[in-house]
């Protein structure tokens, strides 16, 4: 089933808009739609906080990466400040998503099937 999102008023797709799309196009009631979206993002967030990678087939991978401490500089004053070690989330799009974004007819290399 393909979800249509042409009527978005903002450039970002929000959780409320996702819930509305589930309500309109799949037939879940509004409460179920909101609960499903919230549960999905809670599951993804919890997994990442626990240090687990999240792989969504055909979409991409969310990974936790630990960045080492490093020296930094305040761009306004030029003052040297230490940047502490931290964990960050990275996202790598799947080849399938990249192909859809590029709109290539045959694949990433542009060849026809």
PDB file of N, CA and C in Angstrom:
ATOM      1  N   UNK A   1       0.845  -1.170   0.000  1.00  0.00           N
ATOM      2  CA  UNK A   1       0.000   0.000   0.000  1.00  0.00           C
ATOM      3  C   UNK A   1       0.893   1.236   0.000  1.00  0.00           C
ATOM      4  N   UNK A   2       0.592   2.187  -0.836  1.00  0.00           N
ATOM      5  CA  UNK A   2       1.388   3.404  -0.949  1.00  0.00           C
ATOM      6  C   UNK A   2       0.668   4.542  -0.245  1.00  0.00           C
ATOM      7  N   UNK A   3       1.391   5.256   0.614  1.00  0.00           N
ATOM      8  CA  UNK A   3       0.814   6.386   1.330  1.00  0.00           C
ATOM      9  C   UNK A   3       1.076   7.662   0.555  1.00  0.00           C
ATOM     10  N   UNK A   4       0.049   8.450   0.349  1.00  0.00           N
ATOM     11  CA  UNK A   4       0.194   9.718  -0.363  1.00  0.00           C
ATOM     12  C   UNK A   4       0.418  10.832   0.652  1.00  0.00           C
ATOM     13  N   UNK A   5       1.458  11.619   0.419  1.00  0.00           N
ATOM     14  CA  UNK A   5       1.765  12.720   1.330  1.00  0.00           C
ATOM     15  C   UNK A   5       1.862  14.054   0.585  1.00  0.00           C
ATOM     16  N   UNK A   6       1.129  14.197  -0.514  1.00  0.00           N
ATOM     17  CA  UNK A   6       1.222  15.412  -1.317  1.00  0.00           C
ATOM     18  C   UNK A   6       0.661  16.626  -0.604  1.00  0.00           C
ATOM     19  N   UNK A   7      -0.274  16.435   0.317  1.00  0.00           N
ATOM     20  CA  UNK A   7      -0.969  17.567   0.910  1.00  0.00           C
ATOM     21  C   UNK A   7      -0.275  18.117   2.157  1.00  0.00           C
ATOM     22  N   UNK A   8       0.987  17.839   2.329  1.00  0.00           N
ATOM     23  CA  UNK A   8       1.695  18.338   3.500  1.00  0.00           C
ATOM     24  C   UNK A   8       1.854  19.850   3.412  1.00  0.00           C
ATOM     25  N   UNK A   9       1.547  20.527   4.521  1.00  0.00           N
ATOM     26  CA  UNK A   9       1.651  21.981   4.543  1.00  0.00           C
ATOM     27  C   UNK A   9       3.039  22.440   4.940  1.00  0.00           C
ATOM     28  N   UNK A  10       3.783  21.604   5.659  1.00  0.00           N
ATOM     29  CA  UNK A  10       5.120  21.974   6.109  1.00  0.00           C
ATOM     30  C   UNK A  10       6.140  21.097   5.399  1.00  0.00           C
ATOM     31  N   UNK A  11       7.384  21.565   5.299  1.00  0.00           N
ATOM     32  CA  UNK A  11       8.394  20.757   4.622  1.00  0.00           C
ATOM     33  C   UNK A  11       8.803  19.510   5.409  1.00  0.00           C
ATOM     34  N   UNK A  12       8.462  19.447   6.693  1.00  0.00           N
ATOM     35  CA  UNK A  12       8.810  18.280   7.503  1.00  0.00           C
ATOM     36  C   UNK A  12       7.572  17.419   7.709  1.00  0.00           C
ATOM     37  N   UNK A  13       7.772  16.130   7.760  1.00  0.00           N
ATOM     38  CA  UNK A  13       6.689  15.194   8.039  1.00  0.00           C
ATOM     39  C   UNK A  13       6.674  14.952   9.539  1.00  0.00           C
ATOM     40  N   UNK A  14       5.574  15.311  10.212  1.00  0.00           N
ATOM     41  CA  UNK A  14       5.495  15.203  11.662  1.00  0.00           C
ATOM     42  C   UNK A  14       4.821  13.899  12.090  1.00  0.00           C
ATOM     43  N   UNK A  15       4.971  13.582  13.377  1.00  0.00           N
ATOM     44  CA  UNK A  15       4.304  12.402  13.915  1.00  0.00           C
ATOM     45  C   UNK A  15       2.789  12.539  13.794  1.00  0.00           C
ATOM     46  N   UNK A  16       2.276  13.732  14.006  1.00  0.00           N
ATOM     47  CA  UNK A  16       0.832  13.956  13.881  1.00  0.00           C
ATOM     48  C   UNK A  16       0.368  13.709  12.448  1.00  0.00           C
ATOM     49  N   UNK A  17       1.169  14.132  11.472  1.00  0.00           N
ATOM     50  CA  UNK A  17       0.814  13.899  10.074  1.00  0.00           C
ATOM     51  C   UNK A  17       0.878  12.410   9.735  1.00  0.00           C
ATOM     52  N   UNK A  18       1.874  11.697  10.278  1.00  0.00           N
ATOM     53  CA  UNK A  18       1.938  10.250  10.057  1.00  0.00           C
ATOM     54  C   UNK A  18       0.699   9.563  10.620  1.00  0.00           C
ATOM     55  N   UNK A  19       0.298   9.952  11.823  1.00  0.00           N
ATOM     56  CA  UNK A  19      -0.898   9.363  12.438  1.00  0.00           C
ATOM     57  C   UNK A  19      -2.138   9.666  11.596  1.00  0.00           C
ATOM     58  N   UNK A  20      -2.225  10.887  11.076  1.00  0.00           N
ATOM     59  CA  UNK A  20      -3.356  11.263  10.228  1.00  0.00           C
ATOM     60  C   UNK A  20      -3.379  10.420   8.947  1.00  0.00           C
ATOM     61  N   UNK A  21      -2.208  10.160   8.365  1.00  0.00           N
ATOM     62  CA  UNK A  21      -2.134   9.321   7.167  1.00  0.00           C
ATOM     63  C   UNK A  21      -2.577   7.890   7.456  1.00  0.00           C
ATOM     64  N   UNK A  22      -2.186   7.356   8.611  1.00  0.00           N
ATOM     65  CA  UNK A  22      -2.651   6.017   8.994  1.00  0.00           C
ATOM     66  C   UNK A  22      -4.169   6.008   9.140  1.00  0.00           C
ATOM     67  N   UNK A  23      -4.710   7.047   9.738  1.00  0.00           N
ATOM     68  CA  UNK A  23      -6.157   7.161   9.908  1.00  0.00           C
ATOM     69  C   UNK A  23      -6.861   7.208   8.554  1.00  0.00           C
ATOM     70  N   UNK A  24      -6.383   8.064   7.654  1.00  0.00           N
ATOM     71  CA  UNK A  24      -7.049   8.274   6.366  1.00  0.00           C
ATOM     72  C   UNK A  24      -6.874   7.115   5.395  1.00  0.00           C
ATOM     73  N   UNK A  25      -5.666   6.559   5.318  1.00  0.00           N
ATOM     74  CA  UNK A  25      -5.373   5.627   4.240  1.00  0.00           C
ATOM     75  C   UNK A  25      -5.402   4.159   4.639  1.00  0.00           C
ATOM     76  N   UNK A  26      -5.281   3.878   5.938  1.00  0.00           N
ATOM     77  CA  UNK A  26      -5.303   2.478   6.357  1.00  0.00           C
ATOM     78  C   UNK A  26      -6.591   2.158   7.101  1.00  0.00           C
ATOM     79  N   UNK A  27      -7.200   3.166   7.707  1.00  0.00           N
ATOM     80  CA  UNK A  27      -8.480   2.960   8.354  1.00  0.00           C
ATOM     81  C   UNK A  27      -8.397   2.756   9.855  1.00  0.00           C
ATOM     82  N   UNK A  28      -7.241   2.923  10.450  1.00  0.00           N
ATOM     83  CA  UNK A  28      -7.168   2.859  11.907  1.00  0.00           C
ATOM     84  C   UNK A  28      -7.879   4.077  12.470  1.00  0.00           C
ATOM     85  N   UNK A  29      -8.424   3.952  13.692  1.00  0.00           N
ATOM     86  CA  UNK A  29      -9.015   5.160  14.271  1.00  0.00           C
ATOM     87  C   UNK A  29      -7.897   6.088  14.727  1.00  0.00           C
ATOM     88  N   UNK A  30      -8.246   7.333  15.022  1.00  0.00           N
ATOM     89  CA  UNK A  30      -7.212   8.333  15.310  1.00  0.00           C
ATOM     90  C   UNK A  30      -6.380   7.974  16.533  1.00  0.00           C
ATOM     91  N   UNK A  31      -7.015   7.423  17.547  1.00  0.00           N
ATOM     92  CA  UNK A  31      -6.282   7.046  18.768  1.00  0.00           C
ATOM     93  C   UNK A  31      -5.298   5.912  18.468  1.00  0.00           C
ATOM     94  N   UNK A  32      -5.755   4.892  17.735  1.00  0.00           N
ATOM     95  CA  UNK A  32      -4.872   3.775  17.366  1.00  0.00           C
ATOM     96  C   UNK A  32      -3.709   4.265  16.505  1.00  0.00           C
ATOM     97  N   UNK A  33      -3.986   5.180  15.580  1.00  0.00           N
ATOM     98  CA  UNK A  33      -2.944   5.717  14.706  1.00  0.00           C
ATOM     99  C   UNK A  33      -1.875   6.433  15.517  1.00  0.00           C
ATOM    100  N   UNK A  34      -2.301   7.295  16.437  1.00  0.00           N
ATOM    101  CA  UNK A  34      -1.360   8.034  17.277  1.00  0.00           C
ATOM    102  C   UNK A  34      -0.557   7.074  18.150  1.00  0.00           C
ATOM    103  N   UNK A  35      -1.250   6.097  18.754  1.00  0.00           N
ATOM    104  CA  UNK A  35      -0.568   5.128  19.620  1.00  0.00           C
ATOM    105  C   UNK A  35       0.450   4.303  18.842  1.00  0.00           C
ATOM    106  N   UNK A  36       0.124   3.933  17.599  1.00  0.00           N
ATOM    107  CA  UNK A  36       1.044   3.134  16.791  1.00  0.00           C
ATOM    108  C   UNK A  36       2.295   3.940  16.442  1.00  0.00           C
ATOM    109  N   UNK A  37       2.127   5.179  16.050  1.00  0.00           N
ATOM    110  CA  UNK A  37       3.271   6.041  15.722  1.00  0.00           C
ATOM    111  C   UNK A  37       4.129   6.253  16.968  1.00  0.00           C
ATOM    112  N   UNK A  38       3.490   6.563  18.107  1.00  0.00           N
ATOM    113  CA  UNK A  38       4.237   6.770  19.352  1.00  0.00           C
ATOM    114  C   UNK A  38       5.000   5.508  19.753  1.00  0.00           C
ATOM    115  N   UNK A  39       4.355   4.347  19.638  1.00  0.00           N
ATOM    116  CA  UNK A  39       5.002   3.088  20.006  1.00  0.00           C
ATOM    117  C   UNK A  39       6.207   2.806  19.099  1.00  0.00           C
ATOM    118  N   UNK A  40       6.063   3.080  17.806  1.00  0.00           N
ATOM    119  CA  UNK A  40       7.163   2.862  16.870  1.00  0.00           C
ATOM    120  C   UNK A  40       8.373   3.716  17.254  1.00  0.00           C
ATOM    121  N   UNK A  41       8.148   5.014  17.458  1.00  0.00           N
ATOM    122  CA  UNK A  41       9.271   5.897  17.782  1.00  0.00           C
ATOM    123  C   UNK A  41       9.846   5.626  19.167  1.00  0.00           C
ATOM    124  N   UNK A  42       8.999   5.213  20.116  1.00  0.00           N
ATOM    125  CA  UNK A  42       9.503   4.823  21.437  1.00  0.00           C
ATOM    126  C   UNK A  42      10.412   3.608  21.318  1.00  0.00           C
ATOM    127  N   UNK A  43      10.019   2.642  20.500  1.00  0.00           N
ATOM    128  CA  UNK A  43      10.820   1.437  20.302  1.00  0.00           C
ATOM    129  C   UNK A  43      12.166   1.774  19.659  1.00  0.00           C
ATOM    130  N   UNK A  44      12.151   2.616  18.637  1.00  0.00           N
ATOM    131  CA  UNK A  44      13.393   3.030  17.978  1.00  0.00           C
ATOM    132  C   UNK A  44      14.283   3.782  18.970  1.00  0.00           C
ATOM    133  N   UNK A  45      13.713   4.733  19.701  1.00  0.00           N
ATOM    134  CA  UNK A  45      14.483   5.523  20.667  1.00  0.00           C
ATOM    135  C   UNK A  45      15.083   4.657  21.759  1.00  0.00           C
ATOM    136  N   UNK A  46      14.286   3.771  22.316  1.00  0.00           N
ATOM    137  CA  UNK A  46      14.759   2.887  23.383  1.00  0.00           C
ATOM    138  C   UNK A  46      15.899   2.008  22.897  1.00  0.00           C
ATOM    139  N   UNK A  47      15.761   1.461  21.713  1.00  0.00           N
ATOM    140  CA  UNK A  47      16.819   0.610  21.158  1.00  0.00           C
ATOM    141  C   UNK A  47      18.113   1.394  20.992  1.00  0.00           C
ATOM    142  N   UNK A  48      18.025   2.617  20.484  1.00  0.00           N
ATOM    143  CA  UNK A  48      19.221   3.428  20.290  1.00  0.00           C
ATOM    144  C   UNK A  48      19.857   3.814  21.628  1.00  0.00           C
ATOM    145  N   UNK A  49      19.046   4.167  22.617  1.00  0.00           N
ATOM    146  CA  UNK A  49      19.572   4.512  23.940  1.00  0.00           C
ATOM    147  C   UNK A  49      20.311   3.323  24.543  1.00  0.00           C
ATOM    148  N   UNK A  50      19.816   2.116  24.284  1.00  0.00           N
ATOM    149  CA  UNK A  50      20.457   0.904  24.787  1.00  0.00           C
ATOM    150  C   UNK A  50      21.696   0.528  23.984  1.00  0.00           C
ATOM    151  N   UNK A  51      22.004   1.284  22.943  1.00  0.00           N
ATOM    152  CA  UNK A  51      23.187   1.021  22.134  1.00  0.00           C
ATOM    153  C   UNK A  51      22.972   0.036  21.006  1.00  0.00           C
ATOM    154  N   UNK A  52      21.723  -0.304  20.726  1.00  0.00           N
ATOM    155  CA  UNK A  52      21.412  -1.241  19.639  1.00  0.00           C
ATOM    156  C   UNK A  52      21.173  -0.470  18.347  1.00  0.00           C
ATOM    157  N   UNK A  53      21.683  -0.991  17.247  1.00  0.00           N
ATOM    158  CA  UNK A  53      21.408  -0.411  15.936  1.00  0.00           C
ATOM    159  C   UNK A  53      19.969  -0.739  15.544  1.00  0.00           C
ATOM    160  N   UNK A  54      19.365   0.135  14.752  1.00  0.00           N
ATOM    161  CA  UNK A  54      18.012  -0.081  14.257  1.00  0.00           C
ATOM    162  C   UNK A  54      18.085  -0.146  12.741  1.00  0.00           C
ATOM    163  N   UNK A  55      17.680  -1.290  12.183  1.00  0.00           N
ATOM    164  CA  UNK A  55      17.714  -1.491  10.737  1.00  0.00           C
ATOM    165  C   UNK A  55      16.286  -1.625  10.231  1.00  0.00           C
ATOM    166  N   UNK A  56      15.902  -0.756   9.305  1.00  0.00           N
ATOM    167  CA  UNK A  56      14.569  -0.804   8.714  1.00  0.00           C
ATOM    168  C   UNK A  56      14.756  -1.144   7.243  1.00  0.00           C
ATOM    169  N   UNK A  57      14.382  -2.343   6.885  1.00  0.00           N
ATOM    170  CA  UNK A  57      14.585  -2.851   5.536  1.00  0.00           C
ATOM    171  C   UNK A  57      13.959  -1.926   4.502  1.00  0.00           C
ATOM    172  N   UNK A  58      14.730  -1.595   3.472  1.00  0.00           N
ATOM    173  CA  UNK A  58      14.249  -0.741   2.402  1.00  0.00           C
ATOM    174  C   UNK A  58      14.274   0.738   2.745  1.00  0.00           C
ATOM    175  N   UNK A  59      14.662   1.079   3.971  1.00  0.00           N
ATOM    176  CA  UNK A  59      14.710   2.479   4.391  1.00  0.00           C
ATOM    177  C   UNK A  59      16.117   2.891   4.804  1.00  0.00           C
ATOM    178  N   UNK A  60      16.678   2.203   5.807  1.00  0.00           N
ATOM    179  CA  UNK A  60      18.033   2.534   6.223  1.00  0.00           C
ATOM    180  C   UNK A  60      18.357   2.044   7.612  1.00  0.00           C
ATOM    181  N   UNK A  61      19.541   2.440   8.085  1.00  0.00           N
ATOM    182  CA  UNK A  61      20.043   2.012   9.388  1.00  0.00           C
ATOM    183  C   UNK A  61      20.335   3.219  10.265  1.00  0.00           C
ATOM    184  N   UNK A  62      19.892   3.144  11.512  1.00  0.00           N
ATOM    185  CA  UNK A  62      20.253   4.116  12.530  1.00  0.00           C
ATOM    186  C   UNK A  62      21.302   3.440  13.399  1.00  0.00           C
ATOM    187  N   UNK A  63      22.415   4.107  13.610  1.00  0.00           N
ATOM    188  CA  UNK A  63      23.488   3.522  14.401  1.00  0.00           C
ATOM    189  C   UNK A  63      23.963   4.516  15.454  1.00  0.00           C
ATOM    190  N   UNK A  64      24.396   3.976  16.604  1.00  0.00           N
ATOM    191  CA  UNK A  64      24.994   4.789  17.652  1.00  0.00           C
ATOM    192  C   UNK A  64      26.493   4.789  17.428  1.00  0.00           C
ATOM    193  N   UNK A  65      27.080   5.972  17.462  1.00  0.00           N
ATOM    194  CA  UNK A  65      28.523   6.104  17.288  1.00  0.00           C
ATOM    195  C   UNK A  65      29.070   6.895  18.462  1.00  0.00           C
ATOM    196  N   UNK A  66      30.174   6.451  19.020  1.00  0.00           N
ATOM    197  CA  UNK A  66      30.798   7.174  20.116  1.00  0.00           C
ATOM    198  C   UNK A  66      31.898   8.050  19.546  1.00  0.00           C
ATOM    199  N   UNK A  67      31.787   9.344  19.803  1.00  0.00           N
ATOM    200  CA  UNK A  67      32.798  10.286  19.326  1.00  0.00           C
ATOM    201  C   UNK A  67      33.777  10.567  20.463  1.00  0.00           C
ATOM    202  N   UNK A  68      35.036  10.595  20.147  1.00  0.00           N
ATOM    203  CA  UNK A  68      36.085  10.828  21.130  1.00  0.00           C
ATOM    204  C   UNK A  68      36.125  12.303  21.529  1.00  0.00           C
ATOM    205  N   UNK A  69      36.663  12.578  22.708  1.00  0.00           N
ATOM    206  CA  UNK A  69      36.830  13.992  23.077  1.00  0.00           C
ATOM    207  C   UNK A  69      37.841  14.652  22.143  1.00  0.00           C
ATOM    208  N   UNK A  70      37.677  15.961  21.939  1.00  0.00           N
ATOM    209  CA  UNK A  70      38.592  16.661  21.042  1.00  0.00           C
ATOM    210  C   UNK A  70      38.624  18.137  21.418  1.00  0.00           C
ATOM    211  N   UNK A  71      39.679  18.810  21.002  1.00  0.00           N
ATOM    212  CA  UNK A  71      39.721  20.246  21.257  1.00  0.00           C
ATOM    213  C   UNK A  71      38.811  20.977  20.273  1.00  0.00           C
ATOM    214  N   UNK A  72      38.143  22.006  20.762  1.00  0.00           N
ATOM    215  CA  UNK A  72      37.279  22.808  19.912  1.00  0.00           C
ATOM    216  C   UNK A  72      37.606  24.275  20.087  1.00  0.00           C
ATOM    217  N   UNK A  73      36.893  25.106  19.375  1.00  0.00           N
ATOM    218  CA  UNK A  73      37.148  26.536  19.458  1.00  0.00           C
ATOM    219  C   UNK A  73      35.821  27.276  19.325  1.00  0.00           C
ATOM    220  N   UNK A  74      35.606  28.259  20.194  1.00  0.00           N
ATOM    221  CA  UNK A  74      34.432  29.109  20.106  1.00  0.00           C
ATOM    222  C   UNK A  74      34.616  30.000  18.869  1.00  0.00           C
ATOM    223  N   UNK A  75      33.740  29.886  17.866  1.00  0.00           N
ATOM    224  CA  UNK A  75      33.947  30.649  16.632  1.00  0.00           C
ATOM    225  C   UNK A  75      33.830  32.159  16.825  1.00  0.00           C
ATOM    226  N   UNK A  76      33.114  32.591  17.839  1.00  0.00           N
ATOM    227  CA  UNK A  76      32.944  34.034  18.061  1.00  0.00           C
ATOM    228  C   UNK A  76      34.160  34.658  18.735  1.00  0.00           C
ATOM    229  N   UNK A  77      34.682  33.943  19.763  1.00  0.00           N
ATOM    230  CA  UNK A  77      35.791  34.520  20.533  1.00  0.00           C
ATOM    231  C   UNK A  77      37.141  33.934  20.183  1.00  0.00           C
ATOM    232  N   UNK A  78      37.154  32.775  19.555  1.00  0.00           N
ATOM    233  CA  UNK A  78      38.410  32.100  19.252  1.00  0.00           C
ATOM    234  C   UNK A  78      38.967  31.336  20.436  1.00  0.00           C
ATOM    235  N   UNK A  79      38.246  31.360  21.558  1.00  0.00           N
ATOM    236  CA  UNK A  79      38.694  30.681  22.771  1.00  0.00           C
ATOM    237  C   UNK A  79      38.662  29.160  22.581  1.00  0.00           C
ATOM    238  N   UNK A  80      39.738  28.489  23.000  1.00  0.00           N
ATOM    239  CA  UNK A  80      39.799  27.031  22.922  1.00  0.00           C
ATOM    240  C   UNK A  80      38.924  26.442  24.031  1.00  0.00           C
ATOM    241  N   UNK A  81      38.074  25.484  23.637  1.00  0.00           N
ATOM    242  CA  UNK A  81      37.224  24.801  24.617  1.00  0.00           C
ATOM    243  C   UNK A  81      37.256  23.310  24.321  1.00  0.00           C
ATOM    244  N   UNK A  82      37.283  22.494  25.368  1.00  0.00           N
ATOM    245  CA  UNK A  82      37.279  21.047  25.134  1.00  0.00           C
ATOM    246  C   UNK A  82      35.865  20.569  24.776  1.00  0.00           C
ATOM    247  N   UNK A  83      35.778  19.662  23.831  1.00  0.00           N
ATOM    248  CA  UNK A  83      34.509  19.023  23.482  1.00  0.00           C
ATOM    249  C   UNK A  83      34.577  17.613  24.046  1.00  0.00           C
ATOM    250  N   UNK A  84      33.626  17.301  24.932  1.00  0.00           N
ATOM    251  CA  UNK A  84      33.650  16.020  25.629  1.00  0.00           C
ATOM    252  C   UNK A  84      33.249  14.872  24.700  1.00  0.00           C
ATOM    253  N   UNK A  85      33.621  13.659  25.119  1.00  0.00           N
ATOM    254  CA  UNK A  85      33.199  12.461  24.391  1.00  0.00           C
ATOM    255  C   UNK A  85      31.674  12.382  24.455  1.00  0.00           C
ATOM    256  N   UNK A  86      31.067  11.893  23.400  1.00  0.00           N
ATOM    257  CA  UNK A  86      29.611  11.790  23.379  1.00  0.00           C
ATOM    258  C   UNK A  86      29.171  10.714  22.399  1.00  0.00           C
ATOM    259  N   UNK A  87      27.933  10.318  22.565  1.00  0.00           N
ATOM    260  CA  UNK A  87      27.334   9.361  21.635  1.00  0.00           C
ATOM    261  C   UNK A  87      26.402  10.122  20.704  1.00  0.00           C
ATOM    262  N   UNK A  88      26.454   9.779  19.424  1.00  0.00           N
ATOM    263  CA  UNK A  88      25.595  10.418  18.428  1.00  0.00           C
ATOM    264  C   UNK A  88      24.898   9.340  17.597  1.00  0.00           C
ATOM    265  N   UNK A  89      23.765   9.710  17.026  1.00  0.00           N
ATOM    266  CA  UNK A  89      23.028   8.806  16.137  1.00  0.00           C
ATOM    267  C   UNK A  89      23.382   9.174  14.711  1.00  0.00           C
ATOM    268  N   UNK A  90      23.706   8.170  13.908  1.00  0.00           N
ATOM    269  CA  UNK A  90      23.928   8.390  12.485  1.00  0.00           C
ATOM    270  C   UNK A  90      22.872   7.606  11.709  1.00  0.00           C
ATOM    271  N   UNK A  91      22.534   8.103  10.538  1.00  0.00           N
ATOM    272  CA  UNK A  91      21.580   7.422   9.671  1.00  0.00           C
ATOM    273  C   UNK A  91      22.232   7.187   8.327  1.00  0.00           C
ATOM    274  N   UNK A  92      22.115   5.963   7.838  1.00  0.00           N
ATOM    275  CA  UNK A  92      22.608   5.628   6.505  1.00  0.00           C
ATOM    276  C   UNK A  92      21.426   5.075   5.713  1.00  0.00           C
ATOM    277  N   UNK A  93      21.071   5.762   4.653  1.00  0.00           N
ATOM    278  CA  UNK A  93      19.947   5.340   3.820  1.00  0.00           C
ATOM    279  C   UNK A  93      20.294   4.049   3.086  1.00  0.00           C
ATOM    280  N   UNK A  94      19.273   3.203   2.896  1.00  0.00           N
ATOM    281  CA  UNK A  94      19.466   1.969   2.136  1.00  0.00           C
ATOM    282  C   UNK A  94      19.637   2.307   0.655  1.00  0.00           C
ATOM    283  N   UNK A  95      20.180   1.356  -0.087  1.00  0.00           N
ATOM    284  CA  UNK A  95      20.334   1.554  -1.536  1.00  0.00           C
ATOM    285  C   UNK A  95      18.971   1.764  -2.188  1.00  0.00           C
ATOM    286  N   UNK A  96      17.971   1.042  -1.697  1.00  0.00           N
ATOM    287  CA  UNK A  96      16.622   1.163  -2.252  1.00  0.00           C
ATOM    288  C   UNK A  96      16.090   2.587  -2.064  1.00  0.00           C
ATOM    289  N   UNK A  97      16.273   3.165  -0.871  1.00  0.00           N
ATOM    290  CA  UNK A  97      15.828   4.529  -0.611  1.00  0.00           C
ATOM    291  C   UNK A  97      16.618   5.527  -1.452  1.00  0.00           C
ATOM    292  N   UNK A  98      17.919   5.319  -1.556  1.00  0.00           N
ATOM    293  CA  UNK A  98      18.744   6.213  -2.369  1.00  0.00           C
ATOM    294  C   UNK A  98      18.286   6.203  -3.822  1.00  0.00           C
ATOM    295  N   UNK A  99      17.955   5.024  -4.337  1.00  0.00           N
ATOM    296  CA  UNK A  99      17.474   4.923  -5.716  1.00  0.00           C
ATOM    297  C   UNK A  99      16.146   5.654  -5.885  1.00  0.00           C
ATOM    298  N   UNK A 100      15.263   5.518  -4.909  1.00  0.00           N
ATOM    299  CA  UNK A 100      13.976   6.206  -4.991  1.00  0.00           C
ATOM    300  C   UNK A 100      14.169   7.719  -4.970  1.00  0.00           C
ATOM    301  N   UNK A 101      15.080   8.194  -4.134  1.00  0.00           N
ATOM    302  CA  UNK A 101      15.338   9.626  -4.044  1.00  0.00           C
ATOM    303  C   UNK A 101      15.917  10.155  -5.349  1.00  0.00           C
ATOM    304  N   UNK A 102      16.832   9.390  -5.935  1.00  0.00           N
ATOM    305  CA  UNK A 102      17.456   9.818  -7.184  1.00  0.00           C
ATOM    306  C   UNK A 102      16.510   9.672  -8.368  1.00  0.00           C
ATOM    307  N   UNK A 103      15.508   8.808  -8.246  1.00  0.00           N
ATOM    308  CA  UNK A 103      14.554   8.614  -9.323  1.00  0.00           C
ATOM    309  C   UNK A 103      15.146   7.946 -10.541  1.00  0.00           C
ATOM    310  N   UNK A 104      16.174   7.116 -10.317  1.00  0.00           N
ATOM    311  CA  UNK A 104      16.829   6.446 -11.431  1.00  0.00           C
ATOM    312  C   UNK A 104      15.960   5.271 -11.897  1.00  0.00           C
ATOM    313  N   UNK A 105      15.827   5.095 -13.217  1.00  0.00           N
ATOM    314  CA  UNK A 105      14.920   4.073 -13.744  1.00  0.00           C
ATOM    315  C   UNK A 105      15.366   2.632 -13.447  1.00  0.00           C
ATOM    316  N   UNK A 106      16.636   2.320 -13.494  1.00  0.00           N
ATOM    317  CA  UNK A 106      17.053   0.935 -13.330  1.00  0.00           C
ATOM    318  C   UNK A 106      17.739   0.648 -12.037  1.00  0.00           C
ATOM    319  N   UNK A 107      18.392   1.604 -11.479  1.00  0.00           N
ATOM    320  CA  UNK A 107      19.123   1.380 -10.261  1.00  0.00           C
ATOM    321  C   UNK A 107      20.112   2.490 -10.032  1.00  0.00           C
ATOM    322  N   UNK A 108      20.981   2.283  -9.073  1.00  0.00           N
ATOM    323  CA  UNK A 108      21.927   3.311  -8.658  1.00  0.00           C
ATOM    324  C   UNK A 108      22.915   3.663  -9.781  1.00  0.00           C
ATOM    325  N   UNK A 109      23.204   2.696 -10.660  1.00  0.00           N
ATOM    326  CA  UNK A 109      24.176   2.970 -11.722  1.00  0.00           C
ATOM    327  C   UNK A 109      23.518   3.589 -12.965  1.00  0.00           C
ATOM    328  N   UNK A 110      22.168   3.748 -12.939  1.00  0.00           N
ATOM    329  CA  UNK A 110      21.475   4.401 -14.042  1.00  0.00           C
ATOM    330  C   UNK A 110      21.171   3.490 -15.217  1.00  0.00           C
ATOM    331  N   UNK A 111      21.500   2.204 -15.119  1.00  0.00           N
ATOM    332  CA  UNK A 111      21.235   1.292 -16.218  1.00  0.00           C
ATOM    333  C   UNK A 111      19.795   0.809 -16.138  1.00  0.00           C
ATOM    334  N   UNK A 112      19.228   0.523 -17.274  1.00  0.00           N
ATOM    335  CA  UNK A 112      17.865  -0.009 -17.312  1.00  0.00           C
ATOM    336  C   UNK A 112      17.895  -1.502 -17.053  1.00  0.00           C
ATOM    337  N   UNK A 113      16.818  -2.015 -16.467  1.00  0.00           N
ATOM    338  CA  UNK A 113      16.779  -3.472 -16.179  1.00  0.00           C
ATOM    339  C   UNK A 113      16.766  -4.307 -17.432  1.00  0.00           C
TER     340      UNK A 113
END
